PDB file of C-alpha atoms and ligand atoms in Angstrom:
ATOM      1  CA  MET A   1       4.022  25.405 -96.239  1.00 89.00           C
ATOM      2  CA  ALA A   2       1.576  27.006 -93.817  1.00 96.00           C
ATOM      3  CA  LEU A   3      -1.623  25.239 -92.831  1.00 98.00           C
ATOM      4  CA  GLU A   4      -4.552  26.651 -94.826  1.00 98.00           C
ATOM      5  CA  ALA A   5      -7.340  24.099 -94.609  1.00 98.00           C
ATOM      6  CA  LEU A   6      -8.772  21.162 -92.700  1.00 98.00           C
ATOM      7  CA  ILE A   7     -10.496  18.391 -94.659  1.00 98.00           C
ATOM      8  CA  PHE A   8     -12.819  16.060 -92.753  1.00 98.00           C
ATOM      9  CA  ASP A   9     -14.145  12.606 -93.423  1.00 98.00           C
ATOM     10  CA  VAL A  10     -17.716  12.231 -92.093  1.00 97.00           C
ATOM     11  CA  ASP A  11     -18.690   8.672 -91.120  1.00 96.00           C
ATOM     12  CA  GLY A  12     -16.724   7.577 -88.081  1.00 96.00           C
ATOM     13  CA  THR A  13     -14.746  10.824 -87.914  1.00 97.00           C
ATOM     14  CA  LEU A  14     -17.343  13.540 -87.323  1.00 97.00           C
ATOM     15  CA  SER A  15     -19.840  11.094 -85.818  1.00 96.00           C
ATOM     16  CA  GLU A  16     -20.323   7.386 -85.002  1.00 94.00           C
ATOM     17  CA  THR A  17     -22.817   7.057 -87.822  1.00 95.00           C
ATOM     18  CA  GLU A  18     -22.068   3.559 -89.070  1.00 94.00           C
ATOM     19  CA  ARG A  19     -23.515   1.373 -86.305  1.00 92.00           C
ATOM     20  CA  ASP A  20     -26.198   3.756 -85.063  1.00 90.00           C
ATOM     21  CA  GLY A  21     -27.226   5.218 -88.411  1.00 95.00           C
ATOM     22  CA  HIS A  22     -26.240   3.512 -91.657  1.00 96.00           C
ATOM     23  CA  LEU A  23     -26.623  -0.073 -90.389  1.00 97.00           C
ATOM     24  CA  VAL A  24     -30.108   0.599 -88.982  1.00 96.00           C
ATOM     25  CA  ALA A  25     -31.146   2.377 -92.194  1.00 97.00           C
ATOM     26  CA  PHE A  26     -29.915  -0.478 -94.435  1.00 98.00           C
ATOM     27  CA  ASN A  27     -31.927  -3.010 -92.411  1.00 98.00           C
ATOM     28  CA  ARG A  28     -35.054  -0.824 -92.530  1.00 98.00           C
ATOM     29  CA  ALA A  29     -34.736  -0.491 -96.307  1.00 98.00           C
ATOM     30  CA  PHE A  30     -34.355  -4.269 -96.721  1.00 98.00           C
ATOM     31  CA  LYS A  31     -37.449  -4.915 -94.607  1.00 98.00           C
ATOM     32  CA  GLU A  32     -39.481  -2.308 -96.454  1.00 98.00           C
ATOM     33  CA  ALA A  33     -38.531  -3.932 -99.768  1.00 97.00           C
ATOM     34  CA  GLY A  34     -39.829  -7.277 -98.470  1.00 97.00           C
ATOM     35  CA  LEU A  35     -36.351  -8.838 -98.353  1.00 97.00           C
ATOM     36  CA  ASP A  36     -35.409 -11.250 -95.576  1.00 96.00           C
ATOM     37  CA  TRP A  37     -31.889  -9.795 -95.365  1.00 98.00           C
ATOM     38  CA  HIS A  38     -30.683  -8.612 -91.984  1.00 97.00           C
ATOM     39  CA  TRP A  39     -27.170  -7.293 -91.425  1.00 98.00           C
ATOM     40  CA  SER A  40     -25.842  -7.901 -87.898  1.00 98.00           C
ATOM     41  CA  GLU A  41     -23.373  -5.526 -86.243  1.00 96.00           C
ATOM     42  CA  ALA A  42     -20.588  -8.078 -86.776  1.00 96.00           C
ATOM     43  CA  LEU A  43     -21.419  -8.663 -90.458  1.00 97.00           C
ATOM     44  CA  TYR A  44     -21.583  -4.903 -91.012  1.00 97.00           C
ATOM     45  CA  GLY A  45     -18.030  -4.632 -89.651  1.00 95.00           C
ATOM     46  CA  GLU A  46     -16.937  -6.933 -92.496  1.00 96.00           C
ATOM     47  CA  LEU A  47     -19.059  -5.148 -95.093  1.00 97.00           C
ATOM     48  CA  LEU A  48     -17.394  -1.838 -94.161  1.00 95.00           C
ATOM     49  CA  ALA A  49     -14.358  -3.117 -96.096  1.00 94.00           C
ATOM     50  CA  VAL A  50     -16.190  -1.659 -99.100  1.00 96.00           C
ATOM     51  CA  THR A  51     -17.109   2.036 -99.020  1.00 94.00           C
ATOM     52  CA  GLY A  52     -20.297   3.410-100.553  1.00 95.00           C
ATOM     53  CA  GLY A  53     -23.753   2.050 -99.764  1.00 96.00           C
ATOM     54  CA  LYS A  54     -24.544   0.809-103.289  1.00 97.00           C
ATOM     55  CA  GLU A  55     -21.125  -0.794-103.579  1.00 96.00           C
ATOM     56  CA  ARG A  56     -21.617  -2.384-100.138  1.00 98.00           C
ATOM     57  CA  ILE A  57     -24.940  -3.988-101.133  1.00 98.00           C
ATOM     58  CA  ARG A  58     -23.300  -5.459-104.243  1.00 98.00           C
ATOM     59  CA  PHE A  59     -20.369  -6.745-102.166  1.00 98.00           C
ATOM     60  CA  TYR A  60     -22.874  -8.395 -99.796  1.00 98.00           C
ATOM     61  CA  LEU A  61     -24.566 -10.200-102.696  1.00 98.00           C
ATOM     62  CA  ASP A  62     -21.257 -11.258-104.237  1.00 98.00           C
ATOM     63  CA  LYS A  63     -19.722 -12.541-101.026  1.00 98.00           C
ATOM     64  CA  TYR A  64     -22.365 -13.256 -98.378  1.00 98.00           C
ATOM     65  CA  ASN A  65     -25.662 -13.897-100.196  1.00 98.00           C
ATOM     66  CA  THR A  66     -24.714 -15.656-103.407  1.00 97.00           C
ATOM     67  CA  GLY A  67     -27.967 -17.662-103.435  1.00 96.00           C
ATOM     68  CA  PHE A  68     -30.137 -14.552-103.873  1.00 96.00           C
ATOM     69  CA  GLU A  69     -32.041 -14.625-107.154  1.00 95.00           C
ATOM     70  CA  ARG A  70     -30.952 -11.373-108.763  1.00 95.00           C
ATOM     71  CA  PRO A  71     -33.451  -9.236-110.664  1.00 96.00           C
ATOM     72  CA  ASP A  72     -32.723  -8.542-114.347  1.00 94.00           C
ATOM     73  CA  ASN A  73     -31.688  -4.969-113.702  1.00 97.00           C
ATOM     74  CA  LEU A  74     -29.443  -5.327-110.675  1.00 97.00           C
ATOM     75  CA  ASP A  75     -28.083  -1.765-110.877  1.00 97.00           C
ATOM     76  CA  GLU A  76     -31.579  -0.309-110.734  1.00 98.00           C
ATOM     77  CA  PHE A  77     -32.591  -2.668-107.930  1.00 98.00           C
ATOM     78  CA  ILE A  78     -29.561  -1.653-105.841  1.00 98.00           C
ATOM     79  CA  ALA A  79     -30.077   2.038-106.601  1.00 98.00           C
ATOM     80  CA  GLY A  80     -33.724   1.770-105.426  1.00 98.00           C
ATOM     81  CA  LEU A  81     -32.746   0.011-102.208  1.00 98.00           C
ATOM     82  CA  HIS A  82     -30.049   2.620-101.610  1.00 97.00           C
ATOM     83  CA  ALA A  83     -32.426   5.548-102.162  1.00 97.00           C
ATOM     84  CA  SER A  84     -34.764   4.030 -99.576  1.00 98.00           C
ATOM     85  CA  LYS A  85     -31.808   3.525 -97.201  1.00 97.00           C
ATOM     86  CA  THR A  86     -30.822   7.199 -97.583  1.00 96.00           C
ATOM     87  CA  SER A  87     -34.349   8.289 -96.783  1.00 96.00           C
ATOM     88  CA  HIS A  88     -34.419   6.079 -93.636  1.00 96.00           C
ATOM     89  CA  TYR A  89     -31.003   7.411 -92.633  1.00 96.00           C
ATOM     90  CA  VAL A  90     -32.065  11.038 -92.967  1.00 96.00           C
ATOM     91  CA  ASP A  91     -35.251  10.255 -90.958  1.00 95.00           C
ATOM     92  CA  LEU A  92     -33.149   8.604 -88.249  1.00 94.00           C
ATOM     93  CA  LEU A  93     -30.969  11.676 -87.922  1.00 94.00           C
ATOM     94  CA  ALA A  94     -34.017  13.927 -87.756  1.00 93.00           C
ATOM     95  CA  THR A  95     -35.812  11.895 -85.112  1.00 90.00           C
ATOM     96  CA  GLY A  96     -33.103  10.263 -82.983  1.00 75.00           C
ATOM     97  CA  GLY A  97     -30.240  12.578 -83.692  1.00 78.00           C
ATOM     98  CA  ILE A  98     -26.723  11.195 -83.765  1.00 91.00           C
ATOM     99  CA  PRO A  99     -24.310  13.567 -82.016  1.00 93.00           C
ATOM    100  CA  LEU A 100     -20.927  14.645 -83.340  1.00 95.00           C
ATOM    101  CA  ARG A 101     -17.946  12.993 -81.661  1.00 96.00           C
ATOM    102  CA  LYS A 102     -16.137  14.483 -78.707  1.00 97.00           C
ATOM    103  CA  GLY A 103     -14.214  17.652 -79.557  1.00 98.00           C
ATOM    104  CA  VAL A 104     -15.431  17.995 -83.144  1.00 98.00           C
ATOM    105  CA  ILE A 105     -17.602  21.105 -82.757  1.00 97.00           C
ATOM    106  CA  ARG A 106     -14.960  22.755 -80.566  1.00 98.00           C
ATOM    107  CA  LEU A 107     -12.243  22.127 -83.172  1.00 98.00           C
ATOM    108  CA  LEU A 108     -14.465  23.383 -86.024  1.00 98.00           C
ATOM    109  CA  ASP A 109     -15.315  26.547 -84.060  1.00 98.00           C
ATOM    110  CA  GLU A 110     -11.654  27.183 -83.339  1.00 98.00           C
ATOM    111  CA  ALA A 111     -10.661  26.612 -86.965  1.00 98.00           C
ATOM    112  CA  ARG A 112     -13.285  29.074 -88.161  1.00 98.00           C
ATOM    113  CA  ALA A 113     -12.191  31.673 -85.604  1.00 98.00           C
ATOM    114  CA  GLU A 114      -8.624  31.355 -86.944  1.00 97.00           C
ATOM    115  CA  GLY A 115      -9.727  31.692 -90.565  1.00 98.00           C
ATOM    116  CA  LEU A 116      -8.785  28.186 -91.633  1.00 98.00           C
ATOM    117  CA  ARG A 117     -10.703  26.882 -94.629  1.00 98.00           C
ATOM    118  CA  LEU A 118     -12.882  23.783 -94.126  1.00 98.00           C
ATOM    119  CA  ALA A 119     -14.002  21.004 -96.450  1.00 98.00           C
ATOM    120  CA  ILE A 120     -15.501  17.525 -96.441  1.00 98.00           C
ATOM    121  CA  ALA A 121     -14.261  14.433 -98.266  1.00 98.00           C
ATOM    122  CA  THR A 122     -16.593  11.471 -97.811  1.00 97.00           C
ATOM    123  CA  THR A 123     -17.994   8.484 -99.676  1.00 96.00           C
ATOM    124  CA  THR A 124     -21.448   8.976 -98.232  1.00 93.00           C
ATOM    125  CA  THR A 125     -24.344  10.705 -99.976  1.00 92.00           C
ATOM    126  CA  VAL A 126     -24.451  14.505 -99.755  1.00 94.00           C
ATOM    127  CA  ASP A 127     -28.008  14.442 -98.284  1.00 93.00           C
ATOM    128  CA  ASN A 128     -26.616  12.457 -95.357  1.00 95.00           C
ATOM    129  CA  VAL A 129     -23.911  15.039 -94.638  1.00 96.00           C
ATOM    130  CA  THR A 130     -26.421  17.876 -94.717  1.00 95.00           C
ATOM    131  CA  ALA A 131     -28.821  16.015 -92.410  1.00 94.00           C
ATOM    132  CA  LEU A 132     -26.077  15.082 -89.946  1.00 96.00           C
ATOM    133  CA  LEU A 133     -24.801  18.645 -89.614  1.00 95.00           C
ATOM    134  CA  GLU A 134     -28.271  20.154 -89.528  1.00 94.00           C
ATOM    135  CA  HIS A 135     -29.490  17.911 -86.724  1.00 94.00           C
ATOM    136  CA  ALA A 136     -26.257  17.545 -84.745  1.00 93.00           C
ATOM    137  CA  VAL A 137     -25.205  21.212 -85.023  1.00 92.00           C
ATOM    138  CA  SER A 138     -27.462  23.660 -86.878  1.00 92.00           C
ATOM    139  CA  SER A 139     -28.900  24.355 -90.315  1.00 91.00           C
ATOM    140  CA  GLU A 140     -26.047  26.838 -90.940  1.00 94.00           C
ATOM    141  CA  ALA A 141     -23.260  24.357 -90.161  1.00 95.00           C
ATOM    142  CA  ILE A 142     -23.161  22.992 -93.733  1.00 96.00           C
ATOM    143  CA  ASP A 143     -22.093  26.486 -94.871  1.00 97.00           C
ATOM    144  CA  TRP A 144     -18.967  26.331 -92.710  1.00 98.00           C
ATOM    145  CA  PHE A 145     -17.571  23.975 -95.359  1.00 98.00           C
ATOM    146  CA  GLU A 146     -16.328  25.542 -98.563  1.00 98.00           C
ATOM    147  CA  VAL A 147     -16.432  22.274-100.505  1.00 98.00           C
ATOM    148  CA  ILE A 148     -18.478  19.143 -99.813  1.00 97.00           C
ATOM    149  CA  GLY A 149     -16.846  16.294-101.704  1.00 98.00           C
ATOM    150  CA  ALA A 150     -19.393  13.498-101.323  1.00 96.00           C
ATOM    151  CA  GLY A 151     -20.640  10.205-102.776  1.00 89.00           C
ATOM    152  CA  ASP A 152     -20.872   9.768-106.520  1.00 88.00           C
ATOM    153  CA  VAL A 153     -19.221  13.092-107.401  1.00 94.00           C
ATOM    154  CA  VAL A 154     -16.139  11.012-108.266  1.00 96.00           C
ATOM    155  CA  PRO A 155     -16.301   7.615-109.988  1.00 91.00           C
ATOM    156  CA  ALA A 156     -13.866   5.844-107.625  1.00 96.00           C
ATOM    157  CA  LYS A 157     -14.668   6.035-103.912  1.00 96.00           C
ATOM    158  CA  LYS A 158     -12.189   5.609-101.041  1.00 97.00           C
ATOM    159  CA  PRO A 159      -9.643   3.977-100.780  1.00 97.00           C
ATOM    160  CA  ALA A 160      -9.015   5.723-104.125  1.00 98.00           C
ATOM    161  CA  PRO A 161      -7.583   9.246-103.634  1.00 98.00           C
ATOM    162  CA  ASP A 162     -10.117  10.773-106.067  1.00 98.00           C
ATOM    163  CA  ILE A 163     -12.391  12.463-103.511  1.00 98.00           C
ATOM    164  CA  TYR A 164      -9.448  14.225-101.823  1.00 98.00           C
ATOM    165  CA  ASN A 165      -8.008  15.232-105.200  1.00 98.00           C
ATOM    166  CA  TYR A 166     -11.437  16.607-106.125  1.00 98.00           C
ATOM    167  CA  VAL A 167     -11.569  18.720-102.948  1.00 98.00           C
ATOM    168  CA  LEU A 168      -7.984  19.973-103.367  1.00 98.00           C
ATOM    169  CA  GLU A 169      -8.678  20.972-106.955  1.00 98.00           C
ATOM    170  CA  LYS A 170     -11.899  22.808-106.031  1.00 98.00           C
ATOM    171  CA  MET A 171     -10.076  24.694-103.266  1.00 98.00           C
ATOM    172  CA  ASN A 172      -6.993  25.274-105.393  1.00 98.00           C
ATOM    173  CA  LEU A 173      -4.775  23.962-102.605  1.00 98.00           C
ATOM    174  CA  LYS A 174      -1.755  21.694-102.465  1.00 98.00           C
ATOM    175  CA  PRO A 175      -1.928  18.665-100.151  1.00 98.00           C
ATOM    176  CA  GLU A 176       0.897  20.119 -97.978  1.00 98.00           C
ATOM    177  CA  GLN A 177      -1.344  23.102 -97.164  1.00 98.00           C
ATOM    178  CA  CYS A 178      -3.988  20.872 -95.551  1.00 98.00           C
ATOM    179  CA  MET A 179      -4.596  18.390 -92.773  1.00 98.00           C
ATOM    180  CA  ALA A 180      -6.989  15.473 -93.313  1.00 98.00           C
ATOM    181  CA  PHE A 181      -9.040  13.908 -90.510  1.00 98.00           C
ATOM    182  CA  GLU A 182      -9.965  10.250 -90.910  1.00 98.00           C
ATOM    183  CA  ASP A 183     -11.018   7.196 -88.906  1.00 98.00           C
ATOM    184  CA  SER A 184     -10.441   4.168 -91.133  1.00 97.00           C
ATOM    185  CA  ALA A 185      -7.906   2.257 -93.217  1.00 97.00           C
ATOM    186  CA  ASN A 186      -9.799   3.087 -96.419  1.00 97.00           C
ATOM    187  CA  GLY A 187      -9.788   6.736 -95.361  1.00 98.00           C
ATOM    188  CA  ILE A 188      -6.052   6.878 -94.680  1.00 98.00           C
ATOM    189  CA  LYS A 189      -5.318   5.177 -98.013  1.00 98.00           C
ATOM    190  CA  SER A 190      -7.460   7.736 -99.805  1.00 98.00           C
ATOM    191  CA  ALA A 191      -6.072  10.844 -98.068  1.00 98.00           C
ATOM    192  CA  GLY A 192      -2.526   9.435 -98.119  1.00 98.00           C
ATOM    193  CA  GLY A 193      -2.851   8.639-101.816  1.00 98.00           C
ATOM    194  CA  ALA A 194      -3.621  12.310-102.431  1.00 98.00           C
ATOM    195  CA  GLY A 195      -0.480  13.252-100.477  1.00 98.00           C
ATOM    196  CA  LEU A 196      -2.182  14.731 -97.417  1.00 98.00           C
ATOM    197  CA  PRO A 197      -0.894  14.634 -93.847  1.00 98.00           C
ATOM    198  CA  ILE A 198      -3.450  12.798 -91.683  1.00 98.00           C
ATOM    199  CA  ILE A 199      -4.717  12.763 -88.101  1.00 98.00           C
ATOM    200  CA  ILE A 200      -6.734   9.679 -87.157  1.00 98.00           C
ATOM    201  CA  THR A 201      -9.404   9.357 -84.508  1.00 98.00           C
ATOM    202  CA  VAL A 202     -10.262   5.664 -84.260  1.00 98.00           C
ATOM    203  CA  ASP A 203     -13.845   4.542 -83.733  1.00 93.00           C
ATOM    204  CA  SER A 204     -15.598   1.385 -82.582  1.00 89.00           C
ATOM    205  CA  TYR A 205     -15.262  -0.326 -85.972  1.00 93.00           C
ATOM    206  CA  THR A 206     -11.675   0.741 -86.757  1.00 95.00           C
ATOM    207  CA  THR A 207      -9.501   0.249 -83.644  1.00 94.00           C
ATOM    208  CA  HIS A 208      -7.778  -2.749 -85.288  1.00 93.00           C
ATOM    209  CA  HIS A 209      -7.108  -0.985 -88.646  1.00 96.00           C
ATOM    210  CA  ASP A 210      -3.616  -0.352 -89.993  1.00 97.00           C
ATOM    211  CA  PHE A 211      -2.900   3.378 -89.730  1.00 98.00           C
ATOM    212  CA  THR A 212       0.704   3.319 -90.936  1.00 97.00           C
ATOM    213  CA  GLY A 213       1.547   6.761 -92.310  1.00 97.00           C
ATOM    214  CA  ALA A 214      -0.760   8.725 -89.981  1.00 98.00           C
ATOM    215  CA  ARG A 215       0.965  11.630 -88.233  1.00 98.00           C
ATOM    216  CA  LEU A 216      -1.117  11.209 -85.106  1.00 98.00           C
ATOM    217  CA  ILE A 217      -3.560   8.522 -83.957  1.00 98.00           C
ATOM    218  CA  LEU A 218      -5.976   9.415 -81.147  1.00 98.00           C
ATOM    219  CA  ASP A 219      -8.885   7.684 -79.438  1.00 98.00           C
ATOM    220  CA  ASN A 220     -10.879  10.885 -79.986  1.00 98.00           C
ATOM    221  CA  MET A 221     -10.269  14.641 -80.189  1.00 98.00           C
ATOM    222  CA  GLY A 222     -10.896  15.141 -76.491  1.00 98.00           C
ATOM    223  CA  GLU A 223     -12.193  18.074 -74.518  1.00 98.00           C
ATOM    224  CA  PRO A 224     -10.457  20.168 -71.823  1.00 96.00           C
ATOM    225  CA  ASP A 225     -12.146  18.090 -69.102  1.00 96.00           C
ATOM    226  CA  GLN A 226     -12.079  14.801 -71.062  1.00 97.00           C
ATOM    227  CA  PRO A 227      -8.515  14.261 -72.306  1.00 98.00           C
ATOM    228  CA  PHE A 228      -7.664  12.285 -75.437  1.00 98.00           C
ATOM    229  CA  LYS A 229      -5.389   9.240 -75.489  1.00 98.00           C
ATOM    230  CA  VAL A 230      -2.495   9.210 -77.932  1.00 98.00           C
ATOM    231  CA  ILE A 231      -2.384   5.807 -79.633  1.00 98.00           C
ATOM    232  CA  GLY A 232       0.522   6.463 -81.990  1.00 98.00           C
ATOM    233  CA  GLY A 233       1.525   8.079 -85.261  1.00 98.00           C
ATOM    234  CA  SER A 234       4.780   9.251 -86.836  1.00 98.00           C
ATOM    235  CA  HIS A 235       4.521  12.671 -85.117  1.00 98.00           C
ATOM    236  CA  ALA A 236       3.188  11.491 -81.727  1.00 98.00           C
ATOM    237  CA  SER A 237       6.319  12.841 -79.992  1.00 98.00           C
ATOM    238  CA  VAL A 238       5.136  16.392 -80.805  1.00 98.00           C
ATOM    239  CA  VAL A 239       2.355  15.940 -78.222  1.00 98.00           C
ATOM    240  CA  THR A 240       3.505  17.179 -74.801  1.00 97.00           C
ATOM    241  CA  GLY A 241       2.164  16.461 -71.347  1.00 95.00           C
ATOM    242  CA  ASP A 242       0.301  19.787 -71.522  1.00 96.00           C
ATOM    243  CA  ASP A 243      -1.703  18.719 -74.567  1.00 98.00           C
ATOM    244  CA  LYS A 244      -4.941  17.274 -73.266  1.00 97.00           C
ATOM    245  CA  TYR A 245      -7.126  17.651 -76.348  1.00 98.00           C
ATOM    246  CA  LEU A 246      -6.754  18.341 -80.063  1.00 98.00           C
ATOM    247  CA  ASN A 247      -6.820  22.073 -80.716  1.00 98.00           C
ATOM    248  CA  ILE A 248      -5.631  24.140 -83.675  1.00 98.00           C
ATOM    249  CA  ASP A 249      -2.301  24.887 -82.010  1.00 98.00           C
ATOM    250  CA  LEU A 250      -1.574  21.139 -81.817  1.00 98.00           C
ATOM    251  CA  VAL A 251      -2.851  20.567 -85.378  1.00 98.00           C
ATOM    252  CA  ARG A 252      -0.420  23.282 -86.569  1.00 98.00           C
ATOM    253  CA  ARG A 253       2.489  21.743 -84.650  1.00 98.00           C
ATOM    254  CA  ILE A 254       1.722  18.290 -86.072  1.00 98.00           C
ATOM    255  CA  HIS A 255       1.435  19.845 -89.530  1.00 98.00           C
ATOM    256  CA  SER A 256       4.711  21.739 -89.440  1.00 97.00           C
ATOM    257  CA  ALA A 257       6.894  19.157 -87.652  1.00 90.00           C
TER     258      ALA A 257
HETATM  259  C1  XBP B   1     -18.301   5.914 -95.336  1.00 54.63           C
HETATM  260  C2  XBP B   1     -18.944   4.824 -96.014  1.00 54.63           C
HETATM  261  C3  XBP B   1     -20.277   5.017 -96.559  1.00 54.63           C
HETATM  262  C4  XBP B   1     -21.420   4.916 -95.582  1.00 54.63           C
HETATM  263  C5  XBP B   1     -22.711   4.779 -96.349  1.00 54.63           C
HETATM  264  O1  XBP B   1     -16.889   5.786 -95.507  1.00 54.63           O
HETATM  265  O2  XBP B   1     -18.369   3.781 -96.201  1.00 54.63           O
HETATM  266  O3  XBP B   1     -20.455   4.009 -97.486  1.00 54.63           O
HETATM  267  O4  XBP B   1     -21.264   3.775 -94.785  1.00 54.63           O
HETATM  268  O5  XBP B   1     -22.924   5.850 -97.169  1.00 54.63           O
HETATM  269  P1  XBP B   1     -15.915   7.023 -95.231  1.00 54.63           P
HETATM  270  P2  XBP B   1     -23.923   5.790 -98.443  1.00 54.63           P
HETATM  271  O6  XBP B   1     -16.133   7.433 -93.811  1.00 54.63           O
HETATM  272  O7  XBP B   1     -14.526   6.458 -95.409  1.00 54.63           O
HETATM  273  O8  XBP B   1     -16.221   8.111 -96.234  1.00 54.63           O
HETATM  274  O9  XBP B   1     -24.902   4.692 -98.198  1.00 54.63           O
HETATM  275  O10 XBP B   1     -24.553   7.148 -98.506  1.00 54.63           O
HETATM  276  O11 XBP B   1     -23.068   5.493 -99.641  1.00 54.63           O
HETATM  277 MG1   MG B   2     -14.877   7.294 -92.122  1.00 54.63          MG
END
C-alpha cells in the first residue's frame, strides 16, 4: 500500500521537551502549590515510565513519596497541580522557546510539498502541542496537521494503542498507509500495537530503550550538512551511503521495503 500519511509523536520526537520543558514546569507547579517536592533530572527519567502528567504525579506518590498525606479528593488535587503545570509549560515555551529537533521542520515541509497527510499522536495536553508549534515554528503550523490526537481524548494513554487507533479512524486510513515517528519504548508499543510501521529518533532520555520492531532507529533526522547516524532497525539495510538525512524519499523506501 502506498504511503499516505505521517503520524508524529510530540515529546522527544518533535522536540526535546521533557527535560527542558515538562520537568521544569512540574517543579514550578509544585513550588507554587507550596509543596516541598522537587523532581531531579534522574528521578524524572524514572517517572517517564508512565505517560501523561496526571498519571505521572500519581505514580510518583505511589512509588516515590508514599509518606505524603493525601488530600481527601486526590483526583481533584492532581488535576489542579496538572493544570498549573500546563500553564507553566505554555509560559516556558512562550518565553524561552524550545526548538524542534534537527530535521523536523525540513521533513514536515517536504511532506506537505508532496501532499502527504500529517497528524499527531501524543499523550500530552493539546494546549502544549499548540504552544510548541506556535513558538517553535509559527501560529499556522498547527493547521498543517489534519488530526491532533492528544491527551485525554482517549481513556488509555501510551503504551496503549488507543491514540494511534483514534488518529487512524479520524483519517480513515489503514496502518499500512502510514509511517509513525516515535522516540520511546512506550511510543513504539503504542504505534506498534496499532499496526503501524515506525521510525525512531532516540533522545537523551531514551537511548537505552528497547526499540525491537522499529523499521529504522536514528540518532536524529539529520540535515544535509549534519548527517544522521543509523543505530539499527529491521529495515536499516535500505539506507545507502548516499543517505545523509531522513527525507521523504527515504521514508517511502523504508515504508515500501
Ligand atoms: C509524553 C508524555 C507526557 C508529557 C507530559 O509521552 O509522557 O506525559 O511528559 O504531558 P509521548 P502532560 O511522547 O510518548 O506522547 O503533562 O500534558 O500530560
Ligand atoms: Mg515521545
